[in-house]
Structures are given as C-alpha cells and as structure tokens.
Coordinates of C-alpha atoms (C1' of nucleotides) in Angstrom, one line a residue:
Chain A
X1 CA 0.1 -68.9 86.6
X2 CA 3.7 -68.6 87.6
X3 CA 4.5 -65.7 90.0
X4 CA 7.8 -63.9 90.5
X5 CA 8.7 -60.8 92.5
X6 CA 11.3 -58.1 92.1
X7 CA 12.3 -55.5 94.6
X8 CA 13.0 -52.0 93.3
X9 CA 13.9 -49.3 95.9
X10 CA 12.2 -51.2 98.7
X11 CA 9.0 -51.7 96.7
X12 CA 7.8 -55.0 95.5
X13 CA 6.8 -55.6 91.9
X14 CA 4.7 -58.7 91.2
X15 CA 5.4 -60.4 87.9
X16 CA 2.8 -63.0 86.8
X17 CA 3.5 -65.3 84.0
X18 CA 0.7 -66.8 81.9
X19 CA 1.4 -70.5 81.5
X20 CA -1.9 -72.0 80.3
X21 CA -5.1 -71.0 78.8
X22 CA -6.7 -71.0 82.2
X23 CA -4.5 -68.0 83.2
X24 CA -5.7 -65.8 80.5
X25 CA -8.9 -64.4 82.1
X26 CA -6.8 -62.9 84.9
X27 CA -4.5 -61.3 82.4
X28 CA -7.5 -59.9 80.5
X29 CA -8.9 -58.6 83.7
X30 CA -5.6 -56.8 84.4
X31 CA -5.7 -55.2 80.9
X32 CA -9.3 -54.0 81.5
X33 CA -8.3 -52.4 84.8
X34 CA -5.7 -50.0 83.2
X35 CA -5.9 -46.9 81.0
X36 CA -2.2 -46.9 80.4
X37 CA 0.4 -49.8 80.5
X38 CA 4.0 -50.3 79.8
X39 CA 4.6 -52.7 76.9
X40 CA 7.6 -54.6 75.7
X41 CA 8.4 -57.7 73.6
X42 CA 11.1 -60.3 73.8
X43 CA 12.0 -61.7 70.4
X44 CA 14.5 -64.0 68.7
X45 CA 16.6 -61.0 67.7
X46 CA 16.5 -57.5 66.2
X47 CA 16.0 -58.5 62.6
X48 CA 12.2 -58.3 62.5
X49 CA 12.3 -58.7 58.7
X50 CA 13.8 -62.2 58.8
X51 CA 11.9 -65.3 57.8
X52 CA 12.8 -67.0 61.1
X53 CA 12.1 -64.1 63.3
X54 CA 9.7 -64.8 66.2
X55 CA 7.9 -63.0 69.0
X56 CA 8.6 -65.0 72.1
X57 CA 7.1 -63.0 75.0
X58 CA 4.8 -60.0 75.2
X59 CA 4.8 -58.1 78.5
X60 CA 2.4 -55.5 79.9
X61 CA 3.0 -53.7 83.1
X62 CA 1.9 -51.0 85.5
X63 CA 4.2 -49.5 88.1
X64 CA 3.9 -52.4 90.5
X65 CA 2.6 -55.3 88.5
X66 CA 3.5 -57.1 85.2
X67 CA 2.1 -59.9 83.1
X68 CA 4.2 -61.9 80.8
X69 CA 2.5 -63.8 77.9
X70 CA 4.3 -66.6 76.0
X71 CA 3.2 -65.5 72.6
X72 CA 5.6 -68.0 71.1
X73 CA 3.3 -70.9 72.1
X74 CA 0.8 -69.7 69.5
X75 CA -3.0 -69.6 70.1
X76 CA -4.7 -68.6 72.3
X77 CA -1.8 -66.6 73.7
X78 CA -1.2 -64.6 70.6
X79 CA -4.8 -63.6 70.3
X80 CA -4.8 -62.5 73.9
X81 CA -1.8 -60.2 73.2
X82 CA -3.5 -58.9 70.1
X83 CA -6.7 -58.1 72.1
X84 CA -4.8 -56.5 74.9
X85 CA -2.9 -54.2 72.4
X86 CA -6.2 -53.2 70.9
X87 CA -8.0 -52.7 74.2
X88 CA -5.5 -50.6 76.2
X89 CA -6.1 -46.9 75.5
X90 CA -2.4 -45.9 76.0
X91 CA 0.8 -47.8 75.7
X92 CA 4.3 -46.8 76.9
X93 CA 7.3 -48.5 75.2
X94 CA 10.9 -47.8 75.1
X95 CA 12.0 -47.3 71.4
X96 CA 8.4 -48.3 70.6
X97 CA 9.1 -48.3 66.8
X98 CA 10.8 -51.6 67.2
X99 CA 7.9 -53.2 69.1
X100 CA 5.5 -52.0 66.5
X101 CA 7.5 -53.7 63.7
X102 CA 7.4 -56.8 65.8
X103 CA 3.7 -56.7 66.5
X104 CA 3.0 -56.0 62.9
X105 CA 5.1 -58.8 61.4
X106 CA 4.3 -61.4 64.1
X107 CA 0.7 -60.5 65.1
X108 CA -0.6 -58.8 62.0
X109 CA -1.6 -55.5 63.6
X110 CA -0.6 -52.7 61.3
X111 CA 1.7 -50.1 62.8
X112 CA -0.8 -47.5 61.8
X113 CA -3.4 -48.9 64.1
X114 CA -1.2 -48.6 67.2
X115 CA 1.2 -45.7 66.6
X116 CA -1.1 -43.0 67.8
X117 CA -1.5 -44.5 71.2
X118 CA 2.1 -45.3 72.0
X119 CA 4.2 -43.0 74.2
X120 CA 7.9 -43.7 73.5
X121 CA 10.2 -43.1 76.5
X122 CA 13.2 -42.8 74.3
X123 CA 11.7 -39.7 72.7
X124 CA 10.5 -38.3 76.0
X125 CA 13.9 -38.8 77.5
X126 CA 15.6 -37.0 74.6
X127 CA 13.4 -34.0 75.1
X128 CA 14.4 -33.9 78.8
X129 CA 18.2 -34.5 78.2
X130 CA 19.6 -35.6 74.9
X131 CA 23.1 -36.3 76.0
X132 CA 24.7 -39.7 75.7
X133 CA 26.5 -41.4 78.6
X134 CA 29.9 -40.6 77.1
X135 CA 28.9 -36.9 77.0
X136 CA 28.2 -37.3 80.8
X137 CA 24.5 -37.3 80.2
X138 CA 21.8 -39.9 81.1
X139 CA 22.0 -41.7 77.8
X140 CA 18.9 -42.9 75.8
X141 CA 18.9 -46.7 76.3
X142 CA 16.4 -48.1 78.8
X143 CA 19.2 -49.5 81.0
X144 CA 21.0 -46.2 81.0
X145 CA 17.9 -44.2 81.8
X146 CA 17.0 -46.6 84.6
X147 CA 20.5 -46.2 86.0
X148 CA 20.3 -42.4 85.8
X149 CA 16.7 -41.6 86.8
X150 CA 15.3 -44.6 88.7
X151 CA 17.6 -47.0 90.4
X152 CA 21.3 -47.9 89.6
X153 CA 20.9 -51.2 91.5
X154 CA 18.1 -52.3 89.3
X155 CA 20.0 -51.3 86.1
X156 CA 23.0 -53.2 87.3
X157 CA 20.9 -56.3 88.2
X158 CA 19.2 -56.3 84.8
X159 CA 22.6 -56.1 83.0
X160 CA 24.0 -58.7 85.4
X161 CA 21.2 -61.1 84.9
X162 CA 21.7 -61.1 81.1
X163 CA 25.4 -61.7 81.5
X164 CA 24.6 -64.6 83.8
X165 CA 22.0 -66.0 81.4
X166 CA 24.5 -65.8 78.5
X167 CA 27.0 -67.7 80.6
X168 CA 24.5 -70.3 81.7
X169 CA 23.7 -71.0 78.0
X170 CA 27.4 -70.8 77.1
X171 CA 26.8 -68.0 74.6
X172 CA 26.9 -64.2 74.3
X173 CA 24.5 -61.5 75.3
X174 CA 23.8 -60.9 71.7
X175 CA 23.0 -64.5 70.8
X176 CA 21.0 -65.5 73.9
X177 CA 17.6 -64.4 72.7
X178 CA 16.5 -67.3 70.6
X179 CA 18.2 -69.9 72.8
X180 CA 17.0 -69.1 76.3
X181 CA 14.2 -71.4 77.6
X182 CA 10.8 -69.6 77.3
X183 CA 10.1 -70.1 81.0
X184 CA 13.6 -69.5 82.3
X185 CA 13.0 -67.7 85.6
X186 CA 15.6 -64.9 85.3
X187 CA 14.6 -64.4 81.6
X188 CA 10.9 -64.0 82.7
X189 CA 11.9 -61.7 85.5
X190 CA 14.0 -59.5 83.2
X191 CA 11.2 -59.5 80.6
X192 CA 8.5 -58.7 83.2
X193 CA 10.4 -55.8 84.6
X194 CA 10.9 -54.0 81.3
X195 CA 7.4 -52.6 80.9
X196 CA 7.3 -51.7 84.6
X197 CA 10.5 -49.7 84.2
X198 CA 9.2 -48.1 81.0
X199 CA 6.1 -46.8 82.6
X200 CA 7.9 -45.7 85.7
X201 CA 10.3 -43.8 83.5
X202 CA 7.4 -42.3 81.6
X203 CA 5.7 -41.0 84.8
X204 CA 9.0 -39.6 86.0
X205 CA 10.2 -38.0 82.8
X206 CA 7.0 -36.6 81.3
X207 CA 6.8 -33.8 83.9
X208 CA 10.5 -33.0 83.3
X209 CA 9.9 -32.2 79.6
X210 CA 10.3 -28.4 79.4
X211 CA 7.1 -26.4 79.4
X212 CA 8.3 -24.7 76.3
X213 CA 8.8 -27.9 74.4
X214 CA 5.3 -29.1 75.4
X215 CA 3.7 -25.7 74.5
X216 CA 5.2 -25.9 71.1
X217 CA 3.8 -29.4 70.6
X218 CA 7.2 -31.1 70.4
X219 CA 6.1 -34.3 72.1
X220 CA 3.4 -35.2 69.6
X221 CA 5.6 -33.9 66.7
X222 CA 8.5 -36.3 67.5
X223 CA 6.1 -39.2 67.9
X224 CA 4.5 -38.6 64.5
X225 CA 7.9 -38.2 63.0
X226 CA 9.1 -41.5 64.5
X227 CA 6.1 -43.2 63.0
X228 CA 7.0 -42.0 59.5
X229 CA 10.6 -43.0 59.8
X230 CA 9.3 -46.4 61.0
X231 CA 7.3 -46.6 57.8
X232 CA 10.5 -46.0 55.8
X233 CA 12.2 -48.8 57.8
X234 CA 9.3 -51.1 57.0
X235 CA 9.5 -50.3 53.3
X236 CA 13.2 -51.0 53.2
X237 CA 15.4 -50.5 50.1
X238 CA 15.7 -52.9 47.2
X239 CA 19.3 -54.3 46.9
X240 CA 21.0 -55.1 43.6
X241 CA 22.5 -58.3 44.8
X242 CA 24.5 -59.0 41.6
X243 CA 26.0 -55.6 41.7
X244 CA 26.9 -55.7 45.3
X245 CA 28.5 -59.2 45.0
X246 CA 30.5 -58.1 42.0
X247 CA 31.9 -55.1 43.8
X248 CA 32.6 -57.1 46.9
X249 CA 34.7 -59.7 45.0
X250 CA 36.4 -57.0 43.0
X251 CA 37.4 -55.2 46.3
X252 CA 38.6 -58.5 47.8
X253 CA 41.0 -59.0 44.8
X254 CA 42.2 -55.4 45.3
X255 CA 42.7 -55.9 49.0
X256 CA 44.6 -59.2 48.5
X257 CA 46.8 -57.6 45.9
X258 CA 48.0 -54.8 48.1
X259 CA 48.2 -57.0 51.2
X260 CA 50.8 -59.0 49.3
X261 CA 52.8 -55.9 48.7
X262 CA 52.7 -55.1 52.4
X263 CA 53.6 -58.6 53.3
X264 CA 56.6 -58.5 51.0
X265 CA 58.0 -55.9 53.5
X266 CA 57.5 -58.4 56.4
X267 CA 54.2 -56.9 57.7
X268 CA 51.4 -59.4 58.3
X269 CA 48.6 -57.0 58.9
X270 CA 48.1 -53.6 57.2
X271 CA 45.3 -52.9 59.6
X272 CA 47.6 -53.1 62.6
X273 CA 49.0 -49.7 63.4
X274 CA 51.3 -51.2 66.1
X275 CA 53.1 -53.4 63.5
X276 CA 53.3 -50.6 61.0
X277 CA 54.7 -48.0 63.4
X278 CA 57.4 -50.4 64.4
X279 CA 58.2 -51.2 60.7
X280 CA 58.3 -47.6 59.6
X281 CA 60.5 -46.6 62.6
X282 CA 62.9 -49.4 61.8
X283 CA 63.1 -48.0 58.2
X284 CA 64.3 -44.7 59.8
X285 CA 61.0 -42.8 59.2
X286 CA 60.3 -40.4 61.9
X287 CA 56.6 -40.2 62.9
X288 CA 55.4 -37.2 64.8
X289 CA 51.6 -36.9 64.5
X290 CA 49.8 -37.9 67.6
X291 CA 46.3 -39.3 68.2
X292 CA 43.8 -37.8 70.6
X293 CA 45.2 -40.0 73.4
X294 CA 48.8 -39.0 72.7
X295 CA 49.9 -42.2 70.8
X296 CA 51.6 -42.1 67.4
X297 CA 49.0 -41.6 64.7
X298 CA 49.2 -43.5 61.4
X299 CA 46.2 -42.3 59.5
X300 CA 45.8 -41.6 55.8
X301 CA 47.4 -38.2 56.2
X302 CA 50.6 -39.6 57.7
X303 CA 50.8 -42.4 55.2
X304 CA 50.5 -40.0 52.3
X305 CA 53.5 -38.1 53.6
X306 CA 55.7 -41.2 53.7
X307 CA 57.5 -41.9 50.5
X308 CA 57.9 -45.6 50.7
X309 CA 56.0 -48.1 48.5
X310 CA 54.7 -49.8 51.6
X311 CA 52.8 -46.7 52.7
X312 CA 50.8 -46.5 49.5
X313 CA 50.1 -50.3 49.7
X314 CA 48.8 -49.9 53.2
X315 CA 46.4 -47.1 52.2
X316 CA 45.0 -49.1 49.3
X317 CA 44.7 -52.3 51.2
X318 CA 42.9 -50.6 54.1
X319 CA 40.5 -48.8 51.8
X320 CA 39.6 -51.9 49.8
X321 CA 38.9 -53.9 53.0
X322 CA 36.9 -51.1 54.7
X323 CA 34.7 -50.5 51.7
X324 CA 34.1 -54.2 51.1
X325 CA 33.2 -54.9 54.7
X326 CA 31.4 -51.7 55.7
X327 CA 29.2 -51.2 52.6
X328 CA 28.9 -54.2 50.4
X329 CA 29.1 -57.2 52.8
X330 CA 27.0 -55.4 55.4
X331 CA 24.2 -54.9 52.9
X332 CA 24.5 -58.4 51.5
X333 CA 24.5 -60.1 54.9
X334 CA 21.5 -58.0 56.1
X335 CA 19.2 -58.5 53.2
X336 CA 15.8 -60.3 53.5
X337 CA 14.2 -63.0 51.4
X338 CA 13.0 -60.4 48.9
X339 CA 16.5 -58.8 48.7
X340 CA 15.5 -55.7 50.6
X341 CA 17.7 -54.2 53.2
X342 CA 16.5 -52.1 56.2
X343 CA 18.1 -49.3 58.0
X344 CA 17.4 -48.5 61.6
X345 CA 16.4 -44.9 61.4
X346 CA 16.8 -43.2 64.8
X347 CA 14.6 -40.2 64.3
X348 CA 15.7 -38.4 67.4
X349 CA 19.3 -39.3 68.4
X350 CA 22.1 -36.8 68.4
X351 CA 22.4 -34.1 71.0
X352 CA 21.0 -31.7 68.5
X353 CA 18.2 -34.0 67.6
X354 CA 19.8 -35.0 64.3
X355 CA 18.6 -38.4 63.1
X356 CA 21.1 -41.2 62.7
X357 CA 20.9 -44.3 60.5
X358 CA 22.5 -47.4 61.8
X359 CA 22.5 -51.1 61.0
X360 CA 22.4 -52.6 57.5
X361 CA 22.4 -49.3 55.5
X362 CA 24.9 -46.8 56.9
X363 CA 23.4 -44.4 54.4
X364 CA 24.7 -41.2 56.1
X365 CA 28.3 -42.2 55.4
X366 CA 28.1 -43.7 51.9
X367 CA 31.0 -42.3 49.8
X368 CA 29.7 -39.5 47.6
X369 CA 32.5 -39.2 45.0
X370 CA 30.7 -41.4 42.6
X371 CA 27.8 -43.9 42.5
X372 CA 30.1 -46.8 43.3
X373 CA 28.5 -47.8 46.6
X374 CA 25.0 -46.2 46.2
X375 CA 24.5 -48.1 42.9
X376 CA 23.6 -51.2 44.9
X377 CA 20.3 -49.6 46.0
X378 CA 17.5 -49.7 43.5
X379 CA 14.2 -47.9 43.1
X380 CA 11.3 -50.2 42.6
X381 CA 10.5 -51.8 39.3
X382 CA 9.5 -49.1 36.8
X383 CA 10.6 -46.5 39.3
X384 CA 13.5 -44.1 39.3
X385 CA 15.7 -42.8 42.2
X386 CA 15.2 -39.2 43.2
X387 CA 17.2 -37.1 45.6
X388 CA 15.7 -33.9 46.9
X389 CA 18.1 -31.7 48.9
X390 CA 17.9 -28.4 50.6
X391 CA 20.2 -25.7 49.3
X392 CA 22.6 -24.1 51.8
X393 CA 20.4 -25.2 54.6
X394 CA 22.5 -24.3 57.6
X395 CA 23.9 -21.0 56.3
X396 CA 20.4 -19.9 55.3
X397 CA 19.1 -20.9 58.7
X398 CA 21.9 -18.8 60.3
X399 CA 21.2 -15.8 58.0
X400 CA 17.5 -16.0 58.8
X401 CA 18.0 -15.8 62.5
X402 CA 21.1 -13.7 62.9
X403 CA 19.5 -11.1 60.5
X404 CA 22.9 -10.0 59.3
X405 CA 22.0 -7.7 56.4
X406 CA 24.8 -8.7 54.1
X407 CA 24.2 -12.4 54.6
X408 CA 20.5 -12.0 54.2
X409 CA 20.9 -9.9 51.1
X410 CA 23.2 -12.5 49.5
X411 CA 20.5 -15.2 49.9
X412 CA 17.5 -13.0 49.1
X413 CA 19.1 -11.8 45.9
X414 CA 20.9 -14.9 44.7
X415 CA 24.5 -13.6 45.3
X416 CA 27.4 -15.9 45.9
X417 CA 28.1 -15.9 49.7
X418 CA 31.3 -17.8 49.4
X419 CA 32.7 -15.3 46.9
X420 CA 31.6 -12.3 49.0
X421 CA 33.6 -13.7 52.0
X422 CA 36.6 -14.5 49.7
X423 CA 36.5 -11.0 48.1
X424 CA 36.4 -9.3 51.5
X425 CA 39.6 -11.1 52.4
X426 CA 41.2 -11.0 49.0
X427 CA 41.3 -14.8 49.0
X428 CA 40.2 -17.6 46.8
X429 CA 36.5 -18.5 46.7
X430 CA 37.2 -21.9 48.2
X431 CA 38.8 -20.3 51.3
X432 CA 35.8 -18.0 51.6
X433 CA 33.6 -21.1 51.5
X434 CA 35.6 -22.8 54.2
X435 CA 35.4 -19.8 56.4
X436 CA 31.6 -19.7 56.0
X437 CA 31.2 -23.3 57.0
X438 CA 33.7 -23.0 59.8
X439 CA 31.6 -20.3 61.4
X440 CA 28.6 -22.7 61.5
X441 CA 30.9 -25.1 63.5
X442 CA 32.3 -22.3 65.7
X443 CA 35.8 -22.8 64.6
X444 CA 38.8 -20.4 64.7
X445 CA 41.7 -19.8 62.3
X446 CA 43.6 -22.8 63.8
X447 CA 40.9 -25.1 62.4
X448 CA 41.2 -23.5 59.0
X449 CA 45.0 -24.1 59.0
X450 CA 44.5 -27.7 60.3
X451 CA 42.2 -28.3 57.3
X452 CA 45.2 -27.8 55.1
X453 CA 46.1 -25.7 52.1
X454 CA 46.1 -22.4 53.9
X455 CA 48.7 -20.8 56.1
X456 CA 48.3 -18.8 59.3
X457 CA 48.2 -15.2 58.1
X458 CA 45.7 -16.0 55.3
X459 CA 43.5 -18.0 57.7
X460 CA 43.5 -15.1 60.2
X461 CA 42.8 -12.6 57.4
X462 CA 39.8 -14.6 56.0
X463 CA 38.2 -15.0 59.4
X464 CA 38.7 -11.3 60.2
X465 CA 37.1 -10.5 56.9
X466 CA 34.2 -12.7 57.8
X467 CA 33.7 -10.9 61.1
X468 CA 33.9 -7.5 59.4
X469 CA 31.6 -8.5 56.6
X470 CA 28.9 -10.1 58.6
X471 CA 28.9 -8.5 62.0
X472 CA 25.4 -9.8 62.8
X473 CA 26.8 -13.3 63.0
X474 CA 29.2 -12.5 65.8
X475 CA 26.5 -10.6 67.7
X476 CA 24.1 -13.5 67.4
X477 CA 26.7 -16.0 68.4
X478 CA 27.6 -14.0 71.4
X479 CA 24.0 -13.7 72.5
X480 CA 23.5 -17.5 72.3
X481 CA 26.8 -18.2 74.1
X482 CA 25.9 -15.8 76.9
X483 CA 22.5 -17.5 77.3
X484 CA 24.2 -20.8 77.4
X485 CA 26.7 -19.6 80.0
X486 CA 23.8 -18.3 82.1
X487 CA 21.4 -21.2 81.8
X488 CA 23.5 -24.2 80.5
X489 CA 21.2 -24.5 77.4
X490 CA 20.4 -23.1 74.0
X491 CA 16.8 -23.1 73.0
X492 CA 15.9 -23.8 69.4
X493 CA 13.1 -22.2 67.5
X494 CA 11.0 -25.4 67.8
X495 CA 11.2 -25.2 71.6
X496 CA 13.9 -27.8 72.0
X497 CA 16.4 -27.4 74.9
X498 CA 19.9 -28.4 73.9
X499 CA 22.5 -28.6 76.8
X500 CA 25.9 -27.0 76.2
X501 CA 28.9 -28.4 78.0
X502 CA 30.5 -26.0 80.6
X503 CA 33.2 -23.9 79.0
X504 CA 32.2 -24.9 75.5
X505 CA 29.8 -22.0 75.2
X506 CA 30.9 -21.2 71.6
X507 CA 29.1 -24.4 70.6
X508 CA 25.7 -22.7 71.2
X509 CA 25.6 -21.2 67.7
X510 CA 26.3 -24.6 66.1
X511 CA 23.6 -26.3 68.2
X512 CA 21.1 -23.7 67.3
X513 CA 21.8 -24.0 63.6
X514 CA 22.2 -27.8 63.5
X515 CA 19.2 -28.6 65.6
X516 CA 17.0 -26.0 63.8
X517 CA 18.0 -27.4 60.4
X518 CA 17.2 -30.9 61.5
X519 CA 13.8 -29.7 62.4
X520 CA 13.3 -28.3 58.9
X521 CA 14.0 -31.8 57.5
X522 CA 11.7 -33.3 60.1
X523 CA 9.0 -31.0 59.1
X524 CA 9.5 -31.9 55.5
X525 CA 9.1 -35.6 56.3
X526 CA 5.9 -35.0 58.2
X527 CA 4.4 -32.8 55.4
X528 CA 5.3 -35.4 52.8
X529 CA 3.6 -38.0 54.9
X530 CA 0.4 -35.9 55.0
X531 CA 0.6 -35.5 51.3
X532 CA 0.7 -39.2 50.7
X533 CA 4.4 -39.6 49.9
X534 CA 5.4 -42.0 52.7
X535 CA 5.5 -45.1 50.5
X536 CA 8.0 -43.4 48.1
X537 CA 10.4 -42.2 50.8
X538 CA 13.5 -44.3 51.3
X539 CA 15.9 -42.4 53.6
X540 CA 16.6 -39.1 55.2
X541 CA 20.2 -37.9 55.1
X542 CA 20.4 -34.6 57.1
X543 CA 19.5 -32.1 54.4
X544 CA 18.4 -34.6 51.7
X545 CA 15.6 -37.1 51.2
X546 CA 15.9 -40.1 48.9
X547 CA 12.8 -41.4 47.0
X548 CA 11.7 -44.1 44.6
X549 CA 9.1 -42.6 42.3
X550 CA 7.2 -44.2 39.4
X551 CA 9.1 -43.4 36.2
X552 CA 6.0 -42.1 34.5
X553 CA 5.3 -39.5 37.0
X554 CA 8.7 -38.9 38.4
X555 CA 9.1 -35.3 37.1
X556 CA 5.8 -34.1 38.5
X557 CA 6.2 -36.0 41.8
X558 CA 9.7 -34.7 42.3
X559 CA 8.5 -31.1 41.6
X560 CA 5.6 -31.4 44.0
X561 CA 7.7 -33.1 46.7
X562 CA 10.3 -30.4 46.5
X563 CA 7.6 -27.8 46.8
X564 CA 6.3 -29.5 49.9
X565 CA 9.8 -29.6 51.4
X566 CA 10.6 -26.0 50.8
X567 CA 10.1 -23.9 53.9
X568 CA 10.5 -20.3 54.9
X569 CA 12.4 -19.8 58.2
X570 CA 11.9 -16.4 59.7
X571 CA 11.0 -15.1 56.2
X572 CA 13.9 -16.6 54.3
X573 CA 13.2 -19.5 52.0
X574 CA 15.2 -22.7 52.3
X575 CA 14.9 -24.0 48.7
X576 CA 14.7 -27.7 47.8
X577 CA 15.9 -29.1 44.5
X578 CA 15.2 -32.5 43.0
X579 CA 17.7 -34.6 41.1
X580 CA 16.2 -37.4 39.1
X581 CA 18.3 -40.5 38.3
X582 CA 17.8 -43.8 36.6
X583 CA 16.9 -46.8 38.6
X584 CA 19.8 -46.9 41.0
X585 CA 20.5 -44.4 43.7
X586 CA 24.1 -44.1 42.5
X587 CA 23.0 -43.1 39.1
X588 CA 22.0 -39.7 40.4
X589 CA 25.7 -39.1 41.4
X590 CA 27.0 -40.6 38.2
X591 CA 24.7 -38.4 36.1
X592 CA 25.8 -35.3 38.0
X593 CA 29.4 -36.2 37.5
X594 CA 29.0 -36.7 33.8
X595 CA 27.4 -33.2 33.5
X596 CA 30.5 -31.5 34.7
Chain B
dA1 C1' 36.5 -65.8 74.9
dA2 C1' 33.8 -61.9 75.4
dT3 C1' 33.7 -57.0 76.4
dT4 C1' 35.5 -52.4 76.2
dG5 C1' 38.5 -48.8 74.6
dT6 C1' 41.1 -46.6 70.7
dT7 C1' 41.8 -45.4 66.1
dG8 C1' 40.7 -44.4 61.5
dC9 C1' 37.4 -43.1 58.1
dA10 C1' 33.0 -42.6 55.7
dC11 C1' 29.5 -38.5 55.7
dC12 C1' 26.4 -33.7 56.6
Chain C
dA1 C1' 41.5 -14.3 73.6
dA2 C1' 40.5 -18.8 72.0
dA3 C1' 37.0 -22.9 70.4
dC4 C1' 35.9 -27.6 64.6
dG5 C1' 29.7 -29.0 65.4
dG6 C1' 27.2 -33.7 64.8
dT7 C1' 27.4 -39.1 63.8
dG8 C1' 28.2 -45.1 63.1
dC9 C1' 31.1 -48.9 62.3
dA10 C1' 35.3 -52.1 61.4
dA11 C1' 39.4 -53.6 63.1
dC12 C1' 42.9 -54.0 66.5
dA13 C1' 44.5 -53.8 71.3
dA14 C1' 43.7 -54.1 76.0
dT15 C1' 41.1 -55.7 79.8
dT16 C1' 38.3 -58.9 82.3

DNA sequence: AATTGTTGCACC
DNA sequence: AAACGGTGCAACAATT
C-alpha cells in the first residue's frame, strides 16, 4: 500500500493507494466503516462510448482519507471497486452522471442500480448559486467550486499539478489521461483528492441549499431528472453516416469554390476579420459597426451591406465551412462503433436552470430552416422520428402568473395574441409578435429597432400599445424587479432561487419565465420516464422533446406522450403537439415545409 | 506550442 | 426613464 498525504487548510489528508491484492482487505474495511463516501474515477478520456475507453483508477474518500484503486489492472481490483459501489449506502460525486456511465460500461453495474444513492455536487451547487465564473459566480466545475467555497490554494495546486503532468509527458492537459503512468505520484495524489473534495463540498453546500428549494423537493427532483437525461445519453442517436459524409463533401466543394473567389481579390483567409477589414478599407469601403469590445465588426449584417463581390463570397465560404465543421464533421468524428452519437446533456446548467447540450450533438443549435442538418439523425429501424413541442410556452407561462385578463383571455379562448398586440398599435402582426416576445426578454423599443425592419416611432407605439393592452404584465414585472432589488433574487414557482445581477433588475421577469418554463419541460421528462417512455426519448430542446417511436404505434404513442407532457400552470394549460416524421429527424421539418 | 480571449453564428 | 433573456462551438488573435 502506497501512502501519500495532502495538506488542505492546515489539515492532513491521507491518500492510500492499493498496489497489490494484499492491500484490498484494508480498503474493504474502509468501505465498511462509512455510510457516505466521495467517489470519482480516472479514465482514458471523456468518450465512455468508445471501444478503447478504459477505467484506470477508482477513488473513494471521506473528508480526511482516500483510497485509490487501480481498476485498470483488472481482477481482483475491479471486483473490489464493484463491491464497494454496491456496499456503500450513499455516494457523492461531482457530475455523477459521467461516473455512472463509466461504471456501467467498464464494470457492468447498470446506472439504474446506483443512481438513487448518488448525490451530485454539481446539482447541489447549482441550487445554491447557479452562476458561472464569468458571471462573477462560483461556477459549477469541481475546481471552480473548490476555489470559491473550500480553498483557493488547493484549487490552484490541482490545476498546476495537471499542467506540470502534461509538461512532464510532453503533451496537453486534454491528452494526458491515457498516457500518464498508473502509479505516477502526482496523478495519484490528484486522483485521491477528488473524492475528498467532493464530499467536503457536499457537506458544505448541502446546508446552503435554500430551505424553500428543499421543502419543494427540488434536490431529489433534479437528481431524478439527471438520471433520465443520462439514460438519453446512453441511448444515443443513430447517425446516417452516408448522408453526413455526402453533405460534408458537398459543403467542402462549396467552401473551396467561394474561397477561390475571395483569394482572387488577394485575401488568403475569409475567416480572418483582420485581413478582410484591411482589404475592404483599402477598397474605400467605410466600416462603422463596432463589436462589444469596440473593434470594427465584420459580421453577416455588415457583409450584406457591402456591394462588392468579395463580400458575398466571404459570407458563402464562411457559412459552408462552419456548417461542415460544426454539424457534420463533429457528428462523424464523434460516432461510436455502431454509428451512434452521444450528446452530453447538462440537465441543470444555465443560470435559469435551462439544460444545455454540448459535445457531439449540438442539438440546441441545429439550423431549423430545413431538414438539411437534422436529416443525419435517424430513428431506430422500423421507427419514425417524432417531435413534441409545447405551444407558446413562455407567453402562456407569463399569462398564467401575471393574471393579466386580456392575455389570459386570449389563451383561454384561442385568440391570436400577436394580432391583438398588433391591432392595439395599428401595426403588422409580425411587429405585434416581436413585441410580445421582447417583453419576455425584458427589452425596450431600442431592441425592437435593433432587430431591424421597424423605425423608432412605430417601435415606441407598439410597446406603448403592449403596456396599455396588458397592464398586468407591467405590474407583475415591477413586483418581481422590486423583489430582486430587495433580496438579489427571483424565486420561481418550483422553489428555485435565481440570482439577479445588481442594476439589472428588469431581468427578473425573464428569469421567472425562462426558469419556470424549463421546469415544465423537466416535469414532462420525469413523467414520461415514469410512463415507460425513456427508451424512446432522444433529446430535449427547451420546449420540445425528440423521440424515436416504433412506426406501428407511432400515432398512439405520440398522442399519449403529448398528453403526458401537457401541464396546467396556475390553471392555464400549456398544450403539447406532436409532429410525426419519417425515419430521419430532419424529415419532420421537411414535411412541415412542404405543407405550406 | 498551448492556453485564453474575442468574434460570429447556430438556436429557444 | 431605460434594459434584449439564456446557451455552445469554430476559428482567429493575443498571450504565456
């Protein structure tokens, strides 16, 4: 048994590393002594679905003691880890969904067997304070939380030790994981400290979760939700490789063609704004639009306004290259041996709790104009793709809680809210619609003008008409802003506490609506899980869920799933409607387009 | 050469 | 009286 120590805030942490079979009884004895332990794994990477993915180390820790087990050496170490996981009543892991994927694929313990005893410090931390570091919050990553709540020196040392390790092995922090020697001392120390930090964070953060959140059962709710999204991750999405490859090469041709045009004007790289700004200025074109940091902007908007053949070529070359790399190559490179791709579904991520999807399937940002990108994702054999989305979710949510009579009446009696707003201002329906959505974001007339196609007097008139027509919205927004100014927070109906930045009190309304709507989707996912729909769910996209249903039963299943998703908030129904496509996800969009 | 910041762009 | 909310990622540029 190798022994290492680590000092955190003057306290000594003992890290014991199992080296041989003879060390296992002591490890097992440690496991038996504890009711709750921190847990973490070190692996060859993050791609737990890959053929060559391996579990290297498994670590268990209390607040002052950790055991590191070299699972990569095979039996009997793997069995010891398996037994420990089954024996400990409670586990604490940071972003535990990942470790459960690892344990399932590498040790054969189904996620379902462990999920109910795992506390996830990422979820707990979010309920305490959801803000990212760049929002001047604690962040959600383990290292960030350690820095903010526990000990900045430790956070710095952990980070530093990985940088040093990467240097020692002449590689990057990203690529070090499969290369580092299993018994490298700084690797073992880093590995051993992780479960210790996780359980320390858990003990510190749990009492900081607002009483209200606990009373409304949010902690358990978020853990159950994370489990269902982990099931979606495990299922993955079948990729139409032929389709994706065809589109990728088609886009490469397109990209090359327009790059040639750009080059004919002496510009090497259409993605370099610096080169382009110089070139356009030399041509006598005056650029005025600025970026957020005050530099000259050269976005699509600016390029459209330039009447020079190079401007159009730049737009086309950039678009082809972005689409090829971001959507098609990403999916092709990330696929597994069965041609499935897996998203990383972060079930509780944004400040408002909104989920994000990162990694191989950036599903939340797929172009929606046609099925061009989404066509590469297929329902299972003999299945069809189904999308079920909530109708007018955020505006209905607003109406339900602000209780404005006109707005409520519109939704209760199937009237056209956008037209009502437009009529009140004597404006076009589309301007009414934009004003309605702008209210949800908390924007003023300037934002309406910035959106284009509307000048100042009309923008002002439409927003005045909005305020006059739905006075309840303004009253409600004021109430939330005042509360935010007083307390720094807005409380959602599920008992979630959302911090509002000082001086930005107007955002309170948006946070209330956005977070509450996210919770309606979250509820839908949990109810669908209970009803046995988990294996058919593919992805959540804010107000929409994507499914693969057996062709034979698609109509009934879609109808039932939509019924399960529908939910009354404060008495007002948020309806859900299903769209059934052919086999590819994109076919849903293409069928819709051909209808109109 | 690797990491970090900036910009632009895809979406709800 | 004035306030446009929430994301992730590719590529380039600047920094270390």
